[in-house]
Coordinates of C-alpha atoms in Angstrom, one line a residue:
Chain L
M1 CA -42.1 -6.4 48.2
L2 CA -43.4 -9.8 49.5
Y3 CA -46.9 -11.4 49.6
I4 CA -47.2 -13.8 52.6
S5 CA -50.2 -16.0 52.3
K6 CA -51.8 -18.3 55.3
K7 CA -50.0 -21.4 53.4
H8 CA -46.6 -19.4 53.5
M9 CA -46.9 -18.8 56.9
E10 CA -47.7 -22.4 57.7
E11 CA -44.4 -23.1 56.1
V12 CA -42.3 -20.4 57.6
I13 CA -43.8 -20.3 61.2
S14 CA -41.8 -21.8 64.1
L15 CA -44.4 -21.4 67.0
N16 CA -41.3 -20.9 69.7
I17 CA -40.2 -18.1 67.2
M18 CA -43.6 -16.6 67.6
M19 CA -43.7 -16.7 71.4
D20 CA -40.1 -15.4 71.6
S21 CA -41.4 -12.4 69.3
I22 CA -44.3 -11.8 71.6
E23 CA -42.0 -11.6 74.4
K24 CA -40.0 -9.0 72.6
A25 CA -43.3 -7.3 72.1
F26 CA -43.8 -7.2 75.8
K27 CA -40.5 -5.6 76.3
I28 CA -41.0 -3.0 73.6
Y29 CA -44.3 -2.1 75.3
E30 CA -42.8 -1.7 78.5
S31 CA -39.8 0.4 77.1
K32 CA -42.7 2.9 75.5
N33 CA -40.4 3.0 72.4
F34 CA -43.2 2.5 69.9
Q35 CA -46.3 4.7 68.8
M36 CA -49.6 2.8 68.7
P37 CA -52.5 5.2 67.8
D38 CA -56.0 4.5 68.7
R39 CA -57.7 1.5 66.5
M40 CA -60.1 3.2 64.0
H41 CA -63.4 1.5 63.6
V42 CA -66.0 1.7 60.9
D43 CA -69.4 0.1 61.4
R44 CA -71.3 -1.1 58.1
K45 CA -74.6 -3.0 58.0
E46 CA -72.5 -6.0 57.2
G47 CA -70.4 -5.6 60.3
T48 CA -67.3 -3.9 61.4
I49 CA -63.9 -3.1 60.0
L50 CA -60.8 -2.4 62.4
Y51 CA -57.6 -0.5 61.3
M52 CA -54.9 -1.2 63.7
P53 CA -51.8 1.0 63.0
C54 CA -48.3 0.7 65.0
F55 CA -44.9 1.7 64.8
T56 CA -41.8 0.4 66.3
D57 CA -37.9 1.7 65.5
T58 CA -37.4 -0.9 62.7
V59 CA -41.1 -1.5 61.2
S60 CA -44.6 -0.2 60.9
G61 CA -47.8 -2.0 60.1
T62 CA -51.3 -1.5 59.7
K63 CA -53.8 -4.7 60.0
I64 CA -57.2 -4.1 58.7
V65 CA -59.6 -6.5 59.9
S66 CA -63.2 -6.9 58.7
T67 CA -65.8 -9.0 60.9
F68 CA -68.8 -9.7 58.9
P69 CA -70.8 -12.6 60.7
E70 CA -73.4 -13.1 57.6
N71 CA -70.5 -14.4 55.7
I72 CA -70.7 -17.9 57.0
K73 CA -74.4 -18.2 55.2
D74 CA -72.5 -18.2 51.8
G75 CA -69.5 -20.3 53.0
I76 CA -67.3 -17.3 53.6
A77 CA -64.9 -16.7 56.6
S78 CA -66.4 -14.1 58.8
I79 CA -62.9 -12.5 59.4
Q80 CA -60.9 -11.1 56.4
G81 CA -57.8 -9.2 57.0
T82 CA -54.9 -8.0 55.5
M83 CA -51.5 -6.7 57.2
I84 CA -49.3 -4.2 55.5
L85 CA -45.7 -3.9 56.7
N86 CA -43.6 -1.2 56.0
K87 CA -40.0 0.0 56.8
S88 CA -40.1 2.6 59.8
K89 CA -37.4 4.9 58.2
T90 CA -38.8 5.4 54.7
G91 CA -42.3 4.0 54.7
E92 CA -41.7 1.8 52.2
P93 CA -43.9 -1.4 52.0
L94 CA -42.0 -4.7 52.7
A95 CA -44.8 -7.1 52.7
M96 CA -48.3 -7.7 52.8
M97 CA -49.9 -10.7 54.7
D98 CA -53.0 -12.6 55.3
G99 CA -54.7 -10.6 58.2
A100 CA -56.8 -13.3 59.6
A101 CA -54.0 -16.0 59.7
L102 CA -51.6 -13.4 61.2
T103 CA -54.4 -12.7 64.1
A104 CA -54.6 -16.3 64.8
Y105 CA -51.0 -16.9 65.1
R106 CA -50.4 -13.7 67.4
T107 CA -53.3 -14.6 69.4
G108 CA -52.2 -18.1 69.8
A109 CA -48.7 -16.9 71.0
V110 CA -49.9 -14.6 73.3
G111 CA -51.7 -17.3 75.1
G112 CA -48.7 -19.4 74.5
V113 CA -46.3 -17.0 76.3
G114 CA -48.9 -17.2 79.4
I115 CA -48.6 -21.0 79.4
R116 CA -44.8 -20.4 79.2
H117 CA -44.6 -18.3 82.4
T118 CA -47.7 -19.0 84.5
T119 CA -48.2 -22.5 84.3
R120 CA -46.2 -25.7 85.7
E121 CA -43.5 -26.9 83.5
D122 CA -44.6 -30.6 83.4
C123 CA -48.6 -30.0 82.5
E124 CA -49.3 -32.9 80.3
S125 CA -53.1 -32.0 79.7
V126 CA -55.0 -29.0 78.4
G127 CA -58.7 -28.4 77.9
L128 CA -60.3 -25.8 75.4
I129 CA -63.6 -24.4 75.8
G130 CA -64.9 -22.9 72.4
T131 CA -63.7 -24.5 69.5
G132 CA -63.0 -21.7 67.1
V133 CA -60.3 -20.6 65.0
Q134 CA -58.6 -19.0 68.0
G135 CA -59.0 -22.2 70.2
F136 CA -57.3 -24.2 67.4
Y137 CA -54.2 -22.0 67.6
Q138 CA -54.2 -21.8 71.3
L139 CA -54.0 -25.5 71.5
L140 CA -50.9 -25.6 68.8
Y141 CA -48.9 -23.1 70.9
A142 CA -49.9 -25.0 74.3
C143 CA -48.3 -28.1 72.7
A144 CA -45.3 -26.0 71.8
A145 CA -45.0 -24.6 75.3
R146 CA -45.6 -27.7 77.4
P147 CA -44.9 -31.6 77.0
I148 CA -49.0 -32.1 76.2
K149 CA -50.4 -35.6 75.9
R150 CA -53.9 -35.0 76.4
I151 CA -56.4 -32.5 75.1
Y152 CA -60.1 -32.3 76.1
I153 CA -62.3 -30.1 74.1
Y154 CA -65.7 -28.9 74.7
D155 CA -68.3 -26.9 72.7
L156 CA -72.0 -26.3 72.8
S157 CA -72.2 -27.3 69.0
K158 CA -71.5 -31.0 68.5
E159 CA -71.1 -30.8 65.0
R160 CA -68.4 -28.0 65.4
V161 CA -66.4 -29.9 68.2
N162 CA -66.6 -33.1 65.8
F163 CA -65.2 -31.0 63.0
F164 CA -62.6 -29.5 65.0
K165 CA -61.3 -32.7 66.5
E166 CA -60.7 -33.8 63.1
R167 CA -58.9 -31.1 61.9
L168 CA -56.7 -30.8 65.2
E169 CA -55.9 -34.9 64.7
E170 CA -54.3 -34.0 61.3
K171 CA -52.0 -31.4 63.1
L172 CA -51.3 -33.2 66.3
K173 CA -50.5 -36.9 65.7
N174 CA -49.1 -37.7 69.0
V175 CA -51.6 -36.2 71.2
E176 CA -54.8 -38.1 72.5
I177 CA -57.7 -35.7 71.7
K178 CA -61.0 -36.3 73.4
I179 CA -64.3 -34.5 73.6
V180 CA -66.0 -34.2 76.7
Q181 CA -69.7 -33.7 77.6
S182 CA -69.6 -31.0 79.9
P183 CA -67.2 -27.9 81.3
E184 CA -66.9 -29.8 84.9
D185 CA -65.3 -32.8 82.8
L186 CA -63.0 -30.9 81.1
V187 CA -61.9 -28.9 84.4
V188 CA -61.4 -32.5 86.2
N189 CA -59.1 -33.7 83.6
S190 CA -57.2 -30.6 82.2
E191 CA -54.2 -28.9 84.1
I192 CA -54.3 -26.0 81.7
I193 CA -57.7 -24.7 80.7
I194 CA -57.9 -22.4 77.7
T195 CA -61.4 -20.3 77.1
A196 CA -61.9 -18.8 73.8
T197 CA -65.5 -17.9 73.2
P198 CA -67.6 -15.2 72.8
A199 CA -69.6 -15.8 76.2
Q200 CA -71.5 -13.3 78.1
S201 CA -71.7 -15.7 81.2
P202 CA -69.1 -17.8 82.8
V203 CA -68.2 -21.1 80.9
L204 CA -66.2 -22.9 83.7
P205 CA -68.0 -24.1 86.6
D206 CA -68.1 -21.7 89.8
D207 CA -66.7 -24.4 91.9
K208 CA -63.8 -23.4 94.0
E209 CA -62.8 -27.4 94.5
L210 CA -62.8 -28.0 91.0
L211 CA -60.8 -25.1 90.0
K212 CA -57.9 -25.1 92.6
G213 CA -54.6 -25.6 91.1
K214 CA -55.9 -24.8 87.7
H215 CA -53.9 -22.7 85.0
V216 CA -56.5 -20.5 83.2
I217 CA -55.8 -19.0 79.7
A218 CA -58.8 -16.9 78.9
I219 CA -58.7 -15.0 75.7
G220 CA -62.6 -14.7 74.5
S221 CA -63.7 -11.6 76.6
Y222 CA -62.7 -8.3 75.1
K223 CA -65.8 -6.1 76.0
L224 CA -67.4 -5.2 79.3
E225 CA -70.6 -7.5 78.5
M226 CA -68.2 -10.3 77.6
R227 CA -67.3 -12.9 80.5
E228 CA -65.8 -16.5 80.7
I229 CA -64.4 -16.7 84.1
P230 CA -66.7 -17.4 87.4
K231 CA -66.1 -15.8 90.7
S232 CA -64.5 -18.7 92.6
L233 CA -61.5 -18.7 90.3
Y234 CA -60.4 -14.9 91.3
E235 CA -60.8 -15.9 95.0
L236 CA -58.2 -18.7 94.5
L237 CA -55.6 -16.4 92.8
D238 CA -52.6 -14.6 94.3
E239 CA -52.6 -12.1 91.0
L240 CA -54.2 -11.9 87.9
Y241 CA -52.0 -11.6 84.9
I242 CA -53.1 -9.0 82.1
D243 CA -51.4 -9.0 78.8
T244 CA -51.8 -5.0 78.6
E245 CA -53.4 -2.3 80.7
F246 CA -56.4 -2.2 78.0
A247 CA -57.6 -5.4 79.5
A248 CA -58.3 -3.7 82.6
E249 CA -60.4 -1.2 80.9
E250 CA -62.2 -3.4 78.2
S251 CA -62.7 -6.9 79.4
G252 CA -65.6 -8.0 81.8
D253 CA -63.4 -10.8 83.0
V254 CA -61.2 -8.0 84.5
I255 CA -63.7 -5.1 85.3
V256 CA -66.5 -7.0 87.0
P257 CA -64.1 -9.2 89.4
V258 CA -62.5 -5.9 90.4
R259 CA -65.8 -3.8 90.9
E260 CA -67.4 -6.6 92.8
G261 CA -64.4 -7.2 95.0
W262 CA -63.6 -10.7 93.9
I263 CA -59.8 -9.5 93.5
R264 CA -58.2 -6.3 94.4
S265 CA -57.0 -4.1 91.7
E266 CA -53.4 -4.2 93.3
Q267 CA -53.4 -7.9 92.4
V268 CA -54.1 -7.2 88.9
K269 CA -50.7 -7.4 87.1
V270 CA -49.5 -6.2 83.7
F271 CA -47.5 -9.4 82.5
G272 CA -45.1 -7.3 80.6
K273 CA -43.9 -5.5 83.5
L274 CA -42.7 -8.9 85.3
L275 CA -41.6 -10.4 82.4
G276 CA -37.9 -11.2 82.9
D277 CA -38.2 -11.8 86.5
K278 CA -39.6 -15.6 86.4
E279 CA -39.7 -15.2 90.4
N280 CA -42.3 -12.8 90.0
I281 CA -44.9 -14.7 87.9
N282 CA -46.8 -17.1 89.7
K283 CA -43.5 -18.7 91.3
N284 CA -45.2 -21.4 93.4
K285 CA -47.4 -22.3 90.3
G286 CA -50.6 -22.2 92.0
T287 CA -54.0 -21.5 90.9
S288 CA -53.2 -18.9 87.8
L289 CA -55.5 -16.7 85.4
Y290 CA -53.9 -15.1 82.6
K291 CA -56.4 -12.9 80.5
S292 CA -55.6 -11.5 77.0
V293 CA -57.0 -8.8 75.0
G294 CA -54.3 -8.3 72.5
M295 CA -53.1 -5.1 71.0
A296 CA -51.6 -3.8 67.4
L297 CA -48.1 -4.0 69.0
F298 CA -48.4 -7.5 69.0
D299 CA -49.5 -7.9 65.4
L300 CA -46.7 -5.9 64.1
V301 CA -43.8 -7.4 66.0
V302 CA -45.0 -11.0 65.1
A303 CA -45.5 -9.7 61.4
E304 CA -41.8 -8.8 61.4
A305 CA -40.7 -12.0 62.8
I306 CA -42.4 -13.8 60.0
Y307 CA -41.4 -11.5 57.4
D308 CA -37.8 -12.1 58.6
E309 CA -38.1 -15.9 58.5
A310 CA -39.7 -15.8 55.3
I311 CA -36.6 -13.6 53.6
K312 CA -34.5 -16.0 55.4
K313 CA -36.1 -19.2 54.2
C314 CA -36.8 -18.0 50.7
I315 CA -40.7 -18.3 51.1
G316 CA -43.5 -16.0 50.1
Q317 CA -44.5 -14.4 46.6
K318 CA -42.1 -11.7 45.5
L319 CA -44.3 -8.6 44.2
G320 CA -43.2 -6.7 41.1
E321 CA -42.8 -2.7 40.8
Chain Y
M1 CA -56.7 -11.9 45.0
L2 CA -54.5 -9.7 42.8
Y3 CA -51.6 -7.7 43.2
I4 CA -51.3 -4.4 40.7
S5 CA -48.1 -2.6 40.4
K6 CA -47.5 0.7 39.0
K7 CA -46.2 -1.2 35.6
H8 CA -49.6 -3.2 35.7
M9 CA -51.4 0.0 36.0
E10 CA -49.3 1.8 33.1
E11 CA -50.4 -1.4 30.9
V12 CA -54.0 -1.6 31.9
I13 CA -54.9 2.2 32.2
S14 CA -57.1 4.0 29.6
L15 CA -56.9 7.5 30.6
N16 CA -60.7 8.1 29.3
I17 CA -61.9 5.1 31.4
M18 CA -60.2 6.8 34.6
M19 CA -61.9 9.9 33.7
D20 CA -65.0 8.3 33.3
S21 CA -64.8 6.6 36.7
I22 CA -64.1 10.3 38.2
E23 CA -67.5 11.1 36.7
K24 CA -69.1 8.1 38.2
A25 CA -67.4 9.0 41.5
F26 CA -68.8 12.6 41.4
K27 CA -72.1 11.0 41.0
I28 CA -72.0 8.7 43.9
Y29 CA -70.8 11.4 46.1
E30 CA -73.9 13.4 45.0
S31 CA -76.0 10.5 45.5
K32 CA -74.7 10.3 49.1
N33 CA -74.5 6.4 48.7
F34 CA -71.1 5.9 50.2
Q35 CA -69.4 5.9 53.7
M36 CA -65.9 8.0 53.8
P37 CA -64.9 8.3 57.3
D38 CA -62.5 11.0 58.3
R39 CA -58.9 10.5 57.5
M40 CA -56.7 9.4 60.1
H41 CA -53.2 10.7 60.2
V42 CA -50.3 9.7 62.2
D43 CA -47.2 12.3 62.8
R44 CA -43.9 10.6 62.9
K45 CA -40.4 12.2 63.0
E46 CA -40.0 11.0 59.5
G47 CA -43.1 12.6 57.9
T48 CA -46.6 11.7 57.9
I49 CA -48.8 8.7 57.4
L50 CA -52.6 9.3 56.1
Y51 CA -55.2 6.5 56.3
M52 CA -58.0 6.9 53.8
P53 CA -60.9 4.3 53.9
C54 CA -64.1 4.7 51.7
F55 CA -66.9 2.3 51.1
T56 CA -69.4 2.0 48.2
D57 CA -72.2 -0.7 47.5
T58 CA -69.5 -2.4 45.7
V59 CA -66.3 -2.1 47.0
S60 CA -64.4 -0.8 49.8
G61 CA -60.8 0.3 50.1
T62 CA -58.3 1.7 52.2
K63 CA -55.2 3.7 51.1
I64 CA -52.4 4.1 53.0
V65 CA -49.8 6.9 52.0
S66 CA -46.8 7.8 53.7
T67 CA -45.0 11.0 52.9
F68 CA -41.4 11.1 54.5
P69 CA -39.7 14.1 52.7
E70 CA -36.0 13.0 53.9
N71 CA -36.2 9.9 51.7
I72 CA -35.1 12.1 48.8
K73 CA -31.7 12.1 50.5
D74 CA -31.2 8.6 50.0
G75 CA -32.8 8.5 46.4
I76 CA -36.2 6.7 47.5
A77 CA -39.5 8.4 46.8
S78 CA -40.8 10.4 49.5
I79 CA -44.5 9.4 48.9
Q80 CA -44.9 5.4 49.5
G81 CA -48.6 4.0 49.3
T82 CA -50.6 1.1 49.2
M83 CA -54.2 0.7 48.2
I84 CA -56.3 -2.4 49.6
L85 CA -59.4 -3.1 47.6
N86 CA -62.0 -5.3 49.5
K87 CA -65.7 -6.7 48.4
S88 CA -68.0 -4.5 49.9
K89 CA -70.6 -7.1 50.9
T90 CA -67.9 -9.7 52.4
G91 CA -65.0 -7.7 53.3
E92 CA -62.7 -10.1 51.2
P93 CA -59.7 -8.5 49.8
L94 CA -59.9 -8.3 45.9
A95 CA -56.5 -6.4 45.2
M96 CA -53.5 -4.6 46.5
M97 CA -52.0 -2.0 44.2
D98 CA -49.6 0.7 44.1
G99 CA -50.9 3.6 46.2
A100 CA -48.4 6.3 44.9
A101 CA -49.1 5.5 41.3
L102 CA -52.9 5.3 42.3
T103 CA -52.8 8.5 43.6
A104 CA -51.0 10.3 40.4
Y105 CA -53.5 8.6 38.1
R106 CA -56.4 9.6 40.3
T107 CA -55.4 13.2 40.8
G108 CA -54.5 13.5 37.3
A109 CA -58.0 11.9 36.2
V110 CA -59.9 14.4 38.7
G111 CA -58.0 17.5 36.8
G112 CA -58.6 15.8 33.5
V113 CA -62.4 15.7 34.4
G114 CA -62.1 19.8 35.1
I115 CA -60.6 20.0 31.6
R116 CA -63.2 17.8 30.1
H117 CA -66.0 20.4 31.4
T118 CA -64.7 23.7 32.0
T119 CA -62.6 24.2 28.7
R120 CA -63.0 25.0 25.2
E121 CA -63.0 21.6 23.1
D122 CA -60.5 23.1 20.7
C123 CA -57.9 24.0 23.1
E124 CA -54.5 23.1 21.8
S125 CA -52.1 24.5 24.4
V126 CA -51.4 23.7 27.9
G127 CA -48.9 25.1 30.3
L128 CA -47.9 23.3 33.6
I129 CA -46.3 25.3 36.8
G130 CA -44.8 22.8 38.9
T131 CA -42.8 19.6 37.3
G132 CA -43.4 17.0 39.9
V133 CA -45.1 13.6 39.7
Q134 CA -48.7 15.0 40.0
G135 CA -48.1 17.6 37.1
F136 CA -46.7 15.0 34.7
Y137 CA -50.1 12.9 35.1
Q138 CA -52.1 16.2 34.7
L139 CA -50.5 16.6 31.5
L140 CA -51.1 13.1 30.0
Y141 CA -54.7 13.6 31.1
A142 CA -55.1 17.2 29.4
C143 CA -53.8 15.5 26.2
A144 CA -56.4 12.7 26.6
A145 CA -59.1 15.3 27.2
R146 CA -58.2 17.7 24.4
P147 CA -56.3 17.8 21.2
I148 CA -53.2 19.3 22.6
K149 CA -50.3 20.3 20.2
R150 CA -48.2 22.2 22.4
I151 CA -47.2 21.9 26.3
Y152 CA -45.1 24.8 28.1
I153 CA -43.6 24.2 31.5
Y154 CA -42.3 26.2 34.1
D155 CA -40.3 25.2 37.3
L156 CA -38.0 27.3 39.9
S157 CA -35.5 24.2 39.3
K158 CA -33.9 24.0 36.1
E159 CA -32.6 20.7 36.7
R160 CA -36.2 19.5 37.3
V161 CA -37.6 21.0 34.5
N162 CA -35.1 19.4 31.9
F163 CA -35.4 16.0 33.5
F164 CA -39.2 16.5 33.4
K165 CA -39.3 17.3 29.7
E166 CA -37.0 14.4 29.0
R167 CA -39.6 11.9 30.6
L168 CA -42.6 13.9 29.2
E169 CA -41.1 13.4 25.5
E170 CA -41.0 9.7 26.0
K171 CA -44.6 9.4 26.6
L172 CA -46.0 12.3 24.4
K173 CA -44.0 11.8 21.1
N174 CA -46.5 14.0 18.9
V175 CA -46.7 17.3 21.3
E176 CA -44.0 19.8 21.2
I177 CA -42.8 20.6 24.7
K178 CA -41.3 23.9 25.6
I179 CA -39.6 25.2 28.8
V180 CA -40.5 28.8 29.5
Q181 CA -38.4 31.1 31.6
S182 CA -41.3 32.9 33.4
P183 CA -44.9 32.3 34.5
E184 CA -45.8 35.3 32.3
D185 CA -44.6 33.5 28.9
L186 CA -46.4 30.3 30.1
V187 CA -49.9 32.2 30.7
V188 CA -49.4 34.0 27.4
N189 CA -48.8 31.0 25.3
S190 CA -51.4 28.4 26.9
E191 CA -55.2 28.1 26.8
I192 CA -55.1 25.8 29.7
I193 CA -53.2 26.4 32.7
I194 CA -52.4 23.8 35.5
T195 CA -50.9 24.6 38.7
A196 CA -49.3 21.5 40.8
T197 CA -47.0 23.1 43.3
P198 CA -46.8 23.4 47.2
A199 CA -46.6 27.3 46.9
Q200 CA -47.7 29.4 49.6
S201 CA -48.1 32.6 47.5
P202 CA -49.5 32.8 44.2
V203 CA -47.6 31.2 41.2
L204 CA -49.4 33.0 38.2
P205 CA -49.0 36.7 37.6
D206 CA -51.7 38.7 39.0
D207 CA -52.5 40.3 35.8
K208 CA -56.2 40.3 34.6
E209 CA -55.5 41.1 30.9
L210 CA -52.8 38.0 30.8
L211 CA -55.3 35.7 32.8
K212 CA -58.6 36.7 30.9
G213 CA -60.1 33.6 29.0
K214 CA -57.3 31.2 30.3
H215 CA -58.8 28.0 31.9
V216 CA -57.0 27.2 35.2
I217 CA -57.0 23.8 36.8
A218 CA -55.3 24.3 40.4
I219 CA -54.0 21.0 42.2
G220 CA -51.7 22.3 44.7
S221 CA -53.3 23.6 47.6
Y222 CA -55.0 21.5 50.1
K223 CA -54.1 23.5 53.4
L224 CA -54.9 27.4 54.4
E225 CA -51.5 28.3 54.2
M226 CA -51.0 26.9 50.6
R227 CA -52.2 29.3 47.5
E228 CA -51.3 29.3 43.8
I229 CA -53.8 31.6 42.4
P230 CA -53.8 35.3 42.4
K231 CA -56.4 37.7 43.0
S232 CA -57.2 38.8 39.7
L233 CA -58.0 35.7 38.3
Y234 CA -61.1 35.6 40.7
E235 CA -62.4 38.7 39.6
L236 CA -62.7 37.0 36.1
L237 CA -64.8 34.3 37.2
D238 CA -68.3 33.8 36.9
E239 CA -68.1 30.6 38.9
L240 CA -65.4 28.7 40.8
Y241 CA -65.6 25.2 40.7
I242 CA -64.4 23.0 43.6
D243 CA -64.1 19.2 43.3
T244 CA -65.8 18.6 46.8
E245 CA -67.0 20.8 49.7
F246 CA -63.8 19.8 51.5
A247 CA -62.1 22.4 49.2
A248 CA -63.9 25.2 50.7
E249 CA -62.9 24.3 54.3
E250 CA -59.2 23.2 53.4
S251 CA -57.8 25.0 50.5
G252 CA -56.1 28.5 50.6
D253 CA -57.3 29.1 47.2
V254 CA -61.0 29.1 48.2
I255 CA -61.0 30.1 51.7
V256 CA -58.9 33.4 51.1
P257 CA -60.5 34.7 48.1
V258 CA -64.0 34.3 49.7
R259 CA -62.8 35.9 53.0
E260 CA -61.3 38.9 51.2
G261 CA -64.1 39.3 48.9
W262 CA -62.5 38.7 45.5
I263 CA -65.1 36.0 44.9
R264 CA -68.9 35.5 46.7
S265 CA -69.3 32.2 48.3
E266 CA -72.5 31.7 46.1
Q267 CA -70.2 31.5 43.1
V268 CA -68.4 28.7 44.8
K269 CA -69.9 25.8 43.1
V270 CA -69.5 21.9 43.9
F271 CA -68.5 20.6 40.7
G272 CA -70.6 17.1 40.9
K273 CA -73.8 19.0 41.5
L274 CA -73.4 20.4 37.9
L275 CA -72.1 17.5 36.1
G276 CA -74.5 15.8 33.6
D277 CA -75.9 19.4 32.9
K278 CA -73.3 20.7 30.4
E279 CA -75.1 24.1 30.3
N280 CA -74.6 24.7 33.8
I281 CA -70.6 24.3 33.6
N282 CA -68.7 27.7 32.2
K283 CA -71.2 27.3 29.5
N284 CA -69.6 30.6 27.6
K285 CA -66.1 28.8 28.1
G286 CA -64.9 32.1 29.2
T287 CA -62.1 32.4 32.0
S288 CA -62.5 29.4 34.6
L289 CA -60.6 27.9 37.6
Y290 CA -61.2 24.2 38.7
K291 CA -60.1 23.8 42.2
S292 CA -59.2 20.2 43.3
V293 CA -58.2 18.7 46.6
G294 CA -59.2 15.2 46.3
M295 CA -60.8 12.5 48.3
A296 CA -60.9 8.9 49.3
L297 CA -63.9 8.2 47.1
F298 CA -62.2 9.3 44.1
D299 CA -59.2 6.7 45.0
L300 CA -61.6 4.1 45.5
V301 CA -63.7 4.4 42.6
V302 CA -60.6 4.6 40.1
A303 CA -59.2 1.5 41.9
E304 CA -62.3 -0.4 41.2
A305 CA -61.9 0.7 37.6
I306 CA -58.3 -0.2 37.6
Y307 CA -59.2 -3.8 39.2
D308 CA -61.9 -4.4 36.7
E309 CA -59.5 -3.4 33.7
A310 CA -56.8 -5.8 34.9
I311 CA -59.3 -8.7 35.4
K312 CA -60.7 -8.2 31.9
K313 CA -57.4 -7.8 30.3
C314 CA -55.4 -10.6 32.5
I315 CA -53.3 -8.2 33.9
G316 CA -51.6 -8.4 37.3
Q317 CA -50.2 -10.9 39.8
K318 CA -52.3 -13.3 41.4
L319 CA -51.7 -14.1 44.9
G320 CA -52.1 -17.6 46.4
E321 CA -54.4 -18.6 49.2

């Protein structure tokens, strides 16, 4: 049995392999050859704990993630997590890994796959609204998927955005990183736009002229009351791509636009159904929106890929019997 | 974060500390100062996976246990498990431990606490029907709780009982261990009787004269269709002790006798309610039956005690960040 920490993941992970494994997960999802019970969640006074089990032919796994907002007061990460990976056939544990790092890598990879298929191949600029952990990894994947030269970042908190810029510069030495003063500035300068905020109202300007031709990857909204994307963007779309059917049931960025008639439900397409047929995904590379909410199957398939790489590269801590 | 394997547990565990921690769990259970969501279970063609989360003021934890019967064909343990222990206040993971070993130690300790309180202090003999993993640990605890000199074992499989005897002799060098040829022989010779089988009909002789004055610890039945204990025993009891209310809802060894009128429901007592008041538990040390089905709270409190001991004794494998 292997323990794979956040540091081990940093050593072992190739972002392109992670995106390939998300594409594999999309295919498993469409083949229906997996079992994904409903998430179980427990509410505590400190926050929420989520249990996300999933099973494929080769592996099964359970991600346990807690979100305790008050941790931040004590300088402790609010999101804590563990992934247990098992052999499907026997139930034997194969590995335990850092669940928070896994979540960041897989969420970034799901966004990265969106960039791979919905954006122009020559995009050189990307803008990020919401400079949290998820945003950080989204940008790493954006740079792996496209020849990015310029990154624009925006956040309501000046302190956070400065700190974020420093951390990002350490990772991405050949990319120019600029803090912008408004979402408008960000949209004007960026070909790809990533939103990764907990916002309850749109974080992009509701301006058709500004948004036209932009490729938006929206990560934040996973509940009805959460919204990042303005009405204008929907009116520019031929199709809205969602990572799973759950997005249409859970995210305010899909539910509200369909309900209000800004987009027709037939235009909302489950991404995995189109994958493998490049002509079917934003073929003219016009204005696009890719909305991700995630699912346990993504975690599982990515965890399996990380485990395989760790074994191959002899990285990770072996656990005795 | 610490990894605690089965071997680490063997080094670190004091059986008396384990039984003390089960008594602590009984008190927490009665105080209601804990949160124990319903178990979640997933059925696969290979078997079943159980998820057992629980929360107290100090720790939270999740035991994941799979039971895949076909594993045995390949020489792999059918029960595989993992326990993740977290800090309650922040959700930070404290330890991961072998869930199968934890289950064996805690189930044995729950039985051991029964022996501590329902049997005569001078008992020198114990009989075991069902020589599986649970039975093995039950006997270790019996020897820790009482000055046992003689052990009698019985199983339908000769091969298994011989192998079991060898393993037990390695652990208990100063105890005489005898294989008996029938449950009757076992009952005649034993003051304490432990049943740890998956039986669907009674494994003890239905004979009042034989059973009179015996102290029975029944571990096997956790479903309606499972039964180990015959009618006669109930008719000898003043009270039937159950480890949790769940036993009265789940075990055929409680449901059937009450339904059939072999014992009145008022005689069925939740053990934890009586604990701390020795006069209330089988005060004349007459015939007794203690029925255990277990619960996640037991796992959690025992896991916390194992973790505390491991930290104190510097045992376990430290996991990097």
